[in-house]
GROMACS .gro file of C-alpha atoms in nm:
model
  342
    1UNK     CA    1   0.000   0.000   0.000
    2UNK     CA    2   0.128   0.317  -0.084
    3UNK     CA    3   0.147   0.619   0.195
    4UNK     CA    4   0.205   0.949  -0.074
    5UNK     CA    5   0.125   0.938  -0.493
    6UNK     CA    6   0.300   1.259  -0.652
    7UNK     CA    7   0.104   1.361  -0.956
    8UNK     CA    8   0.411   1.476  -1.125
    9UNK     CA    9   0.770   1.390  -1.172
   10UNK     CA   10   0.930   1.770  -1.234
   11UNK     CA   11   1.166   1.894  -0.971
   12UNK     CA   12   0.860   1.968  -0.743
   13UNK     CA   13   0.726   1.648  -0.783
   14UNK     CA   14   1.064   1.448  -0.789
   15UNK     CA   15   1.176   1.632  -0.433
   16UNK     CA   16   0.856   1.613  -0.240
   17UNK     CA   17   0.852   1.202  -0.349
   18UNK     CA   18   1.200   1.195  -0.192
   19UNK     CA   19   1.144   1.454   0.125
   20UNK     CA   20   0.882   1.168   0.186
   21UNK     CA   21   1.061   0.846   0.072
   22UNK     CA   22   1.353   0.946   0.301
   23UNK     CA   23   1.172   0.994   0.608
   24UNK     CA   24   1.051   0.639   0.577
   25UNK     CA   25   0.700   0.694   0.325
   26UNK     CA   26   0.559   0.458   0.081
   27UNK     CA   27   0.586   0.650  -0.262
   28UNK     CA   28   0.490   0.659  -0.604
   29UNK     CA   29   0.541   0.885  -0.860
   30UNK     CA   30   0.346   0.923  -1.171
   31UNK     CA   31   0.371   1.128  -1.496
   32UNK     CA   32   0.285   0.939  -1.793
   33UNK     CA   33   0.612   1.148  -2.028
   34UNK     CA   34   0.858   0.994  -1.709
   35UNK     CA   35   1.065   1.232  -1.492
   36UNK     CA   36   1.165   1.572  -1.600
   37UNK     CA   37   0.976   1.532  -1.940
   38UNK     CA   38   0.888   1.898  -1.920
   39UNK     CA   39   1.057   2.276  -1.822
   40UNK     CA   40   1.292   2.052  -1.543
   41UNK     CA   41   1.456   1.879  -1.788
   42UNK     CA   42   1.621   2.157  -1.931
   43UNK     CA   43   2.011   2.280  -1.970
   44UNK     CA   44   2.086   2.572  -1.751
   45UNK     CA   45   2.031   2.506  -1.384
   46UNK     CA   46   2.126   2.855  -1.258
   47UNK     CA   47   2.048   2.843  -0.853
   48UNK     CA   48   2.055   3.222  -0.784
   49UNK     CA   49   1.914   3.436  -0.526
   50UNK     CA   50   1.666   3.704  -0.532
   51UNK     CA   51   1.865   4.072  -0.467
   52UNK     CA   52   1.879   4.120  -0.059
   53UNK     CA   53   1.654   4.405  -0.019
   54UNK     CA   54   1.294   4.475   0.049
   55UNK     CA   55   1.297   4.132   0.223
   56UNK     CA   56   0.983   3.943   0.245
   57UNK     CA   57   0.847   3.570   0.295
   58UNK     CA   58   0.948   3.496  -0.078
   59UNK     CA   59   1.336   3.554  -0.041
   60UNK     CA   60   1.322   3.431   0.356
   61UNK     CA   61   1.231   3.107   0.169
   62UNK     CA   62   1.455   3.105  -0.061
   63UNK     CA   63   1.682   3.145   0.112
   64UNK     CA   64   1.647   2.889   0.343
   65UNK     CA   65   1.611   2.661   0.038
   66UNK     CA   66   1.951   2.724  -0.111
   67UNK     CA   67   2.111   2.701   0.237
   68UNK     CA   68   1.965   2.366   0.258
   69UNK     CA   69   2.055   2.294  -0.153
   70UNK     CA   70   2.464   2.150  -0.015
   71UNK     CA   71   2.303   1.881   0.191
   72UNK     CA   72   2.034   1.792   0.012
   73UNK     CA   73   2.217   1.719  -0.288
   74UNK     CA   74   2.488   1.582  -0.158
   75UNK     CA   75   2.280   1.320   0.009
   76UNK     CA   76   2.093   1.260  -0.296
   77UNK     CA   77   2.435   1.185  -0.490
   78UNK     CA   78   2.491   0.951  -0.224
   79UNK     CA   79   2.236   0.729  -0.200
   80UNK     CA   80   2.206   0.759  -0.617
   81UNK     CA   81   2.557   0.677  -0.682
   82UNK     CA   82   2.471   0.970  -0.923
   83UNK     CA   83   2.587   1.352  -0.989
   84UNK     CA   84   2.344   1.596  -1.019
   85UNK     CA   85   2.587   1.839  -1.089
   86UNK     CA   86   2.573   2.066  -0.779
   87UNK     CA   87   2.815   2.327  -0.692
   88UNK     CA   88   2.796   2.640  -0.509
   89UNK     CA   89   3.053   2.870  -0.683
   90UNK     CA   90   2.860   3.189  -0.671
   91UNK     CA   91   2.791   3.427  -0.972
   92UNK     CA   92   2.926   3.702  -1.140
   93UNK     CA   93   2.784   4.036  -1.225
   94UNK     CA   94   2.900   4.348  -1.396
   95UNK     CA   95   2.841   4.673  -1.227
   96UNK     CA   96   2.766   4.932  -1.527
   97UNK     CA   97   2.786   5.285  -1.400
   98UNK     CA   98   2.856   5.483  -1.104
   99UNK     CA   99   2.438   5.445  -0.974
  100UNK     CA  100   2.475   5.029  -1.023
  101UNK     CA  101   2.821   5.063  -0.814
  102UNK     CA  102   2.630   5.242  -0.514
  103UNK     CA  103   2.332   5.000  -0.540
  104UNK     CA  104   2.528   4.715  -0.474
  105UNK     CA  105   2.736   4.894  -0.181
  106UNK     CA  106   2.399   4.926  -0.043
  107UNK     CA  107   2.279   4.535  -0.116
  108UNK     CA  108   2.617   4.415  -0.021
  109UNK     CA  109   2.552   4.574   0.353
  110UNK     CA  110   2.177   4.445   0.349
  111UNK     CA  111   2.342   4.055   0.249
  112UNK     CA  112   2.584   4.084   0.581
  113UNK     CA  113   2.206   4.104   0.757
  114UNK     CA  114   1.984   3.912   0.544
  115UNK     CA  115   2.219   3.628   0.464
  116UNK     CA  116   2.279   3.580   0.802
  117UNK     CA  117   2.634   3.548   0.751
  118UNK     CA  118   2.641   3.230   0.540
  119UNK     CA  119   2.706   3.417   0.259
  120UNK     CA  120   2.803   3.755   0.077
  121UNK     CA  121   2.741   3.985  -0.173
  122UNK     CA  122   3.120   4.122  -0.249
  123UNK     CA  123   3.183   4.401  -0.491
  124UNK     CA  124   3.548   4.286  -0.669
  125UNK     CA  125   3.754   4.421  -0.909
  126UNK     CA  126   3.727   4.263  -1.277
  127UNK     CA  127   4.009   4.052  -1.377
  128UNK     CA  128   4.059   3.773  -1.577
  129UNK     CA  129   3.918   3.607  -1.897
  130UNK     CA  130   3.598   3.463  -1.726
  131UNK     CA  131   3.490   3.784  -1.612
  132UNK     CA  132   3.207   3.979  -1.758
  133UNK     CA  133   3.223   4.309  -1.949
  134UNK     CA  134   3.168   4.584  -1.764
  135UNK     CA  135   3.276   4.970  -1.836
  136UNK     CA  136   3.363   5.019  -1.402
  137UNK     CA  137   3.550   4.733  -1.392
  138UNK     CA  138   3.415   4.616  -1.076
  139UNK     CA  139   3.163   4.332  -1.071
  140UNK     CA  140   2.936   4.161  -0.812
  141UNK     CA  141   3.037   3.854  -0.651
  142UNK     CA  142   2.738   3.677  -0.490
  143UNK     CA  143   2.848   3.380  -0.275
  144UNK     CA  144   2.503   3.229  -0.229
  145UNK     CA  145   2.455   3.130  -0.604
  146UNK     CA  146   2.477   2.755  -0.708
  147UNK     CA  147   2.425   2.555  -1.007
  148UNK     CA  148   2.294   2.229  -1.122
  149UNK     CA  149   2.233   1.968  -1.415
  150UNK     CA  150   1.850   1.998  -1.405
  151UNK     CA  151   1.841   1.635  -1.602
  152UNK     CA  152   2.088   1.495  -1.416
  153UNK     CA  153   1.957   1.595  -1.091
  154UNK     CA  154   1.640   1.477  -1.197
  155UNK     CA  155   1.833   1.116  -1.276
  156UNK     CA  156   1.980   1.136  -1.005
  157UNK     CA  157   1.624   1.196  -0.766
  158UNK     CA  158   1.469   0.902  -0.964
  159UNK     CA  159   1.752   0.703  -0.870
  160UNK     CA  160   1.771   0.777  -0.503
  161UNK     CA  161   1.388   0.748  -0.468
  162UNK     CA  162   1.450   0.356  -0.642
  163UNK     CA  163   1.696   0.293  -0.385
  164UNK     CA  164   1.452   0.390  -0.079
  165UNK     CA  165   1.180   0.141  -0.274
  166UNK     CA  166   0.998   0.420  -0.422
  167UNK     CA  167   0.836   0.347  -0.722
  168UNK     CA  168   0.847   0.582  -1.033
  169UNK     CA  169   0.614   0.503  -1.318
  170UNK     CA  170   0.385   0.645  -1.646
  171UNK     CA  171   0.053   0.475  -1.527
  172UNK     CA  172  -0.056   0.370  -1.148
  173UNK     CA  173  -0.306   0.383  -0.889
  174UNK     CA  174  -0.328   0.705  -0.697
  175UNK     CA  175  -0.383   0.576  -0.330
  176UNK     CA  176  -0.270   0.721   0.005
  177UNK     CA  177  -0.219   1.121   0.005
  178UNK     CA  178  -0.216   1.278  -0.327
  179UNK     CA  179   0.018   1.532  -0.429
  180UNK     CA  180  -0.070   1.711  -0.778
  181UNK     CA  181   0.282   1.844  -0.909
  182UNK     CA  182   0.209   1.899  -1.255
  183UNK     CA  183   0.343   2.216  -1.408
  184UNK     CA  184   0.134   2.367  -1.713
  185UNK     CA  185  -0.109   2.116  -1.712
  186UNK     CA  186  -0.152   2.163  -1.366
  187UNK     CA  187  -0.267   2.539  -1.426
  188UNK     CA  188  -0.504   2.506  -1.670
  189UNK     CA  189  -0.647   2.192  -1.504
  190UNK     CA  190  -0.657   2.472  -1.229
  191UNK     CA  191  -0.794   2.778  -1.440
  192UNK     CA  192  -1.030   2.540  -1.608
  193UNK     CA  193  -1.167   2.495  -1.242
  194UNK     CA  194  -1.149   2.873  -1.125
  195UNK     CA  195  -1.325   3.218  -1.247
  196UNK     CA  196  -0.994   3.352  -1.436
  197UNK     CA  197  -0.664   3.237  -1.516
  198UNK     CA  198  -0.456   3.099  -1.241
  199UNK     CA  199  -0.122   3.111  -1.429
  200UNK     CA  200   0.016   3.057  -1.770
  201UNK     CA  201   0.343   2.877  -1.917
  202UNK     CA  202   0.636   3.113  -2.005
  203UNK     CA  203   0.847   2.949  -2.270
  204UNK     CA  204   1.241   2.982  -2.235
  205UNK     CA  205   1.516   2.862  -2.515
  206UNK     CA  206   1.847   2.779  -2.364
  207UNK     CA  207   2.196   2.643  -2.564
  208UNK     CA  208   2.485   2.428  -2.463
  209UNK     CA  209   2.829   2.528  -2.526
  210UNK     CA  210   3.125   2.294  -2.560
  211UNK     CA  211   3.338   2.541  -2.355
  212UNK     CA  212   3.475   2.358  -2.030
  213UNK     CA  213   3.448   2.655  -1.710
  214UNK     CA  214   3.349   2.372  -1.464
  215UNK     CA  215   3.551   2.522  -1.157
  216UNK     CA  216   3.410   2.901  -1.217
  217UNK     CA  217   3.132   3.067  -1.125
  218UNK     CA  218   2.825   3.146  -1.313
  219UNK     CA  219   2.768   3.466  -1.497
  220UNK     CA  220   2.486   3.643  -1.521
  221UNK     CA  221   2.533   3.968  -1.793
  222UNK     CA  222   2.362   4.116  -2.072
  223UNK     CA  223   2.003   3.945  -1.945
  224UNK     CA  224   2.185   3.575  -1.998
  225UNK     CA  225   2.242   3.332  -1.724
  226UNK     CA  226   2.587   3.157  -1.836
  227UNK     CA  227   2.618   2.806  -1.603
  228UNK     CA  228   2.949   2.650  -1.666
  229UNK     CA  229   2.870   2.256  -1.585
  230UNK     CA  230   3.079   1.995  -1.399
  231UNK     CA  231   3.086   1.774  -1.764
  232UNK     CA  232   3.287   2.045  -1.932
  233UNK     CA  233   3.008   2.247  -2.092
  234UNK     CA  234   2.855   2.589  -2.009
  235UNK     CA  235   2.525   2.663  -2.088
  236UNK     CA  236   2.308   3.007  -2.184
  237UNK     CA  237   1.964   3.056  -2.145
  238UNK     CA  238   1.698   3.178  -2.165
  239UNK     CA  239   1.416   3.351  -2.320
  240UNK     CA  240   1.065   3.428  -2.144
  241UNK     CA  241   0.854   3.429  -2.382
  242UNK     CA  242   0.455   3.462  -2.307
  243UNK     CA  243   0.313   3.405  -2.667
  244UNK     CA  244   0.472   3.085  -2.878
  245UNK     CA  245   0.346   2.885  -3.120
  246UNK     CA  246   0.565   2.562  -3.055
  247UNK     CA  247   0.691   2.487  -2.661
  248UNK     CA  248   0.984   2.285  -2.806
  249UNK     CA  249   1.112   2.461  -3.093
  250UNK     CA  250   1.387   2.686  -3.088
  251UNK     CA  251   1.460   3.031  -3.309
  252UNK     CA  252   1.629   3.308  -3.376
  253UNK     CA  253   1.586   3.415  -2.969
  254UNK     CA  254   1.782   3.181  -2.877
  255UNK     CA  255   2.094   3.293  -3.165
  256UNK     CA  256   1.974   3.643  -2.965
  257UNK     CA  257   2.079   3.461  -2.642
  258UNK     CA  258   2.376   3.335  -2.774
  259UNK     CA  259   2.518   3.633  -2.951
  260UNK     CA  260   2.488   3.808  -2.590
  261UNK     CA  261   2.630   3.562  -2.410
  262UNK     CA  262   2.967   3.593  -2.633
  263UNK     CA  263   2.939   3.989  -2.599
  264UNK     CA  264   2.911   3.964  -2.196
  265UNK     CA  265   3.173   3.677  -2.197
  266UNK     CA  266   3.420   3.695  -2.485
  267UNK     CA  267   3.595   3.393  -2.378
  268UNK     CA  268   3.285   3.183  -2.507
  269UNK     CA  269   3.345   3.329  -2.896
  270UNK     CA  270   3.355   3.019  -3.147
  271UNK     CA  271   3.297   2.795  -2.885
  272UNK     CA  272   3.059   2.512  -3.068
  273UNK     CA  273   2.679   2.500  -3.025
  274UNK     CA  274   2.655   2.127  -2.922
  275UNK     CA  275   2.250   2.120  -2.807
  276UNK     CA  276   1.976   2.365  -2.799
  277UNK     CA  277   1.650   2.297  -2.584
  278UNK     CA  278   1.315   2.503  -2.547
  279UNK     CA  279   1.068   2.403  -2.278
  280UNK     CA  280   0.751   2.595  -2.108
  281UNK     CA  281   0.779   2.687  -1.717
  282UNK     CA  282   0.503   2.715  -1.526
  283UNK     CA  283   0.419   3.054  -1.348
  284UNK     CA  284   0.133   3.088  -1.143
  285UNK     CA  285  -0.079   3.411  -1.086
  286UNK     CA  286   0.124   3.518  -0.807
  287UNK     CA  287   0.475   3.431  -0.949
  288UNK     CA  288   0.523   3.240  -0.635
  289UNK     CA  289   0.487   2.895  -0.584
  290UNK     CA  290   0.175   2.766  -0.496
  291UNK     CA  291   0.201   2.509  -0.217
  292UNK     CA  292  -0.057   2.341   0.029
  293UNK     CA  293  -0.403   2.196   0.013
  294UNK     CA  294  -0.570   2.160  -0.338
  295UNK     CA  295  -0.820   2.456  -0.361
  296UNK     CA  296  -1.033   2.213  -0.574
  297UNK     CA  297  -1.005   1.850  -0.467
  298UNK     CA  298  -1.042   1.816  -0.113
  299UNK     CA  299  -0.792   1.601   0.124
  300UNK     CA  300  -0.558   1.620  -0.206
  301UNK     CA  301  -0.264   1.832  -0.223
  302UNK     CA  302  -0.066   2.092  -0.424
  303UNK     CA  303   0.290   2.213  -0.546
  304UNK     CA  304   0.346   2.378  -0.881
  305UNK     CA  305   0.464   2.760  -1.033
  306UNK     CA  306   0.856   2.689  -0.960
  307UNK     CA  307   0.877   2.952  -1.255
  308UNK     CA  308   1.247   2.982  -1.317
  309UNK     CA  309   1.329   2.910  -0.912
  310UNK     CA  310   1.179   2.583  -0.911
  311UNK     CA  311   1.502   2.373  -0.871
  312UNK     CA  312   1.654   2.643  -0.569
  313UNK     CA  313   1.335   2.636  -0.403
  314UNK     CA  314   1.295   2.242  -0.439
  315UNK     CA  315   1.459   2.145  -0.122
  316UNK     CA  316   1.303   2.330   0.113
  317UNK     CA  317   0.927   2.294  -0.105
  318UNK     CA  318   0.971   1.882  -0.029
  319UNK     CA  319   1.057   1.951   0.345
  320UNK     CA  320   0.737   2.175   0.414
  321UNK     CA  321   0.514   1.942   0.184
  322UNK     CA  322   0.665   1.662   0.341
  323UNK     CA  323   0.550   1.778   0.687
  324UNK     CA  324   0.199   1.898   0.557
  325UNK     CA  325   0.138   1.548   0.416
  326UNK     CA  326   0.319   1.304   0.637
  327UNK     CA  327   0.274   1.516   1.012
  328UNK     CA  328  -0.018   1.811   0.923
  329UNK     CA  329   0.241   2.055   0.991
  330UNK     CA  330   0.190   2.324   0.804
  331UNK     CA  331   0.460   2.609   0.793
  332UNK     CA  332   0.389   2.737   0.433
  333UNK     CA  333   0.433   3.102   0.398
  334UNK     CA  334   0.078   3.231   0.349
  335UNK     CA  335   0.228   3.426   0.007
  336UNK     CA  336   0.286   3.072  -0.094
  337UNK     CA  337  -0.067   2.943  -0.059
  338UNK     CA  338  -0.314   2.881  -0.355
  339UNK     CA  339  -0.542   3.114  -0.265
  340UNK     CA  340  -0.269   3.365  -0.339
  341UNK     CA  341  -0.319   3.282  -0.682
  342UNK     CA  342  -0.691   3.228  -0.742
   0.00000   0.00000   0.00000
């Protein structure tokens, strides 16, 4: 008999399965494309904090989350035998002008508070070839930033939720609790149900670059993430794009991301195109994740709208679902809650 069924085997899906699997639940997981089929089985898996100002339940949250990310993953690799390609190696950021360079003075004091001293928010000088353009020549160093494989760390969950006897199939029963952890087709199941839209997908069109920066940090310049990868390749990404025609196809936005990617970095000029990827995130109403009871099947439960923080957020989104479902313990910020969103 099974204790949890996750609707859902994205990174919200995958890590509540596994928050429960590891404190000793019955699980199944069930998504009838298999795990990470949809926006987490993308290229880029750029972990990066919200700015440290006007703090609210949001960025306490995140927070936490990425604190948490080390551990989480690291105990995942382990009982996987597999990499999901975590690191925390912080991010890079140019500072343009003389206004940029006194707004991050100002959110480098407000990180020695908010980050509670487990990380920082440095202002450096630029140097070296993996350093973004910038006309001050000082750039942001964030300390907090981490990246990930978001298909190999979606591997990697499958596998570790296998070893703790979890099952994780296309077609089941749905017995014990259910958790519904289905992305888009989670919010238009949930529109469909409501008075007015509850979110909408956001396509984004990322590239991988054979253009080994494994050891450095990420990048993020001209708009572009770039997310060097523990296999040797960096990726670039990514559009949001509201209005598309095909959620898989990519175009001329991504050459756009590209093209800016090489102007921010010039290190990464000629470095070979070896895969492109386009995939639809899931954004709810509120741009926060919704989390907690289903609003519209009763006893049933909810996680979805990870909208481009979905895999930072992910460990700390199983452990509160986990207690919701397993103990009734229910320490979701209210922001957080579906009714936020309806």
């Amino acid at each position: 008999m099974v204790d949890i069924t996750v609707m859902g085997a994205g990174i919200f899906g995958l890590s509540v399965a596994w928050s429960c699997a590891r404190r000793g639940a019955r699980v199944r997981v069930i998504d009838p494309h298999g795990p990470g089929a949809g926006a987490s089985g993308g290229i880029v898996g750029a972990m990066a904090p919200h700015v440290p100002e006007l703090w609210n339940s949001k960025k306490a949250f995140q927070l936490d989350s990425l604190l948490m990310a080390g551990g989480f993953w690291a105990e995942v690799a382990e009982v996987s035998n597999l990499s999901p390609g975590y690191a925390c190696l912080g991010r890079l950021q140019p500072i343009a002008d003389a206004a940029a360079l006194a707004l991050a003075q100002e959110r480098s004091q407000n990180a020695a508070t908010l980050w509670q001293g487990q990380a920082e928010w440095r202002i450096i000088p630029a140097s070296g070839p993996w350093c973004p353009e910038t006309d001050t020549g000082q750039i942001i160093h964030d300390t907090l930033t981490a990246r990930l494989h978001p298909r190999q760390a979606c591997a990697a969950l499958v596998a570790a939720l296998h070893a703790r006897g979890a099952e994780v199939v296309t077609e089941g029963p749905m017995t014990g609790r259910i958790l519904w952890a289905t992305g888009i087709a989670g919010l238009e199941a949930l529109s469909a149900a409501h008075t007015r839209s509850v979110g909408n997908g956001v396509k984004g069109q990322g590239a991988l670059l054979a253009f080994d920066a494994r050891n450095q940090p990420q990048i993020f310049a001209n708009q572009v993430h770039i997310v060097p990868h523990e296999d040797g390749t960096t990726a670039v990404g990514s559009t949001s794009e509201r209005n598309y025609d095909d959620p898989t196809s990519t175009d001329a936005q991504l050459d756009d991301v590209i093209a800016r990617a090489v102007a921010a970095v010039p290190a990464l000029a000629g470095a070979p195109v070896i895969a492109r990827w386009a995939g639809v995130r899931p954004r709810s109403r509120s741009r926060a994740p919704m989390l907690g009871a289903h609003p519209f099947r009763p006893g049933e439960f909810l996680a979805n709208g990870g909208f481009k923080i979905g895999f930072g957020m992910a460990p700390k989104v199983g452990a509160v679902m986990a207690d919701l479902m397993l103990d009734g313990i229910d320490t979701i910020p209210d922001d957080f809650k579906p009714e936020a969103s309806l």
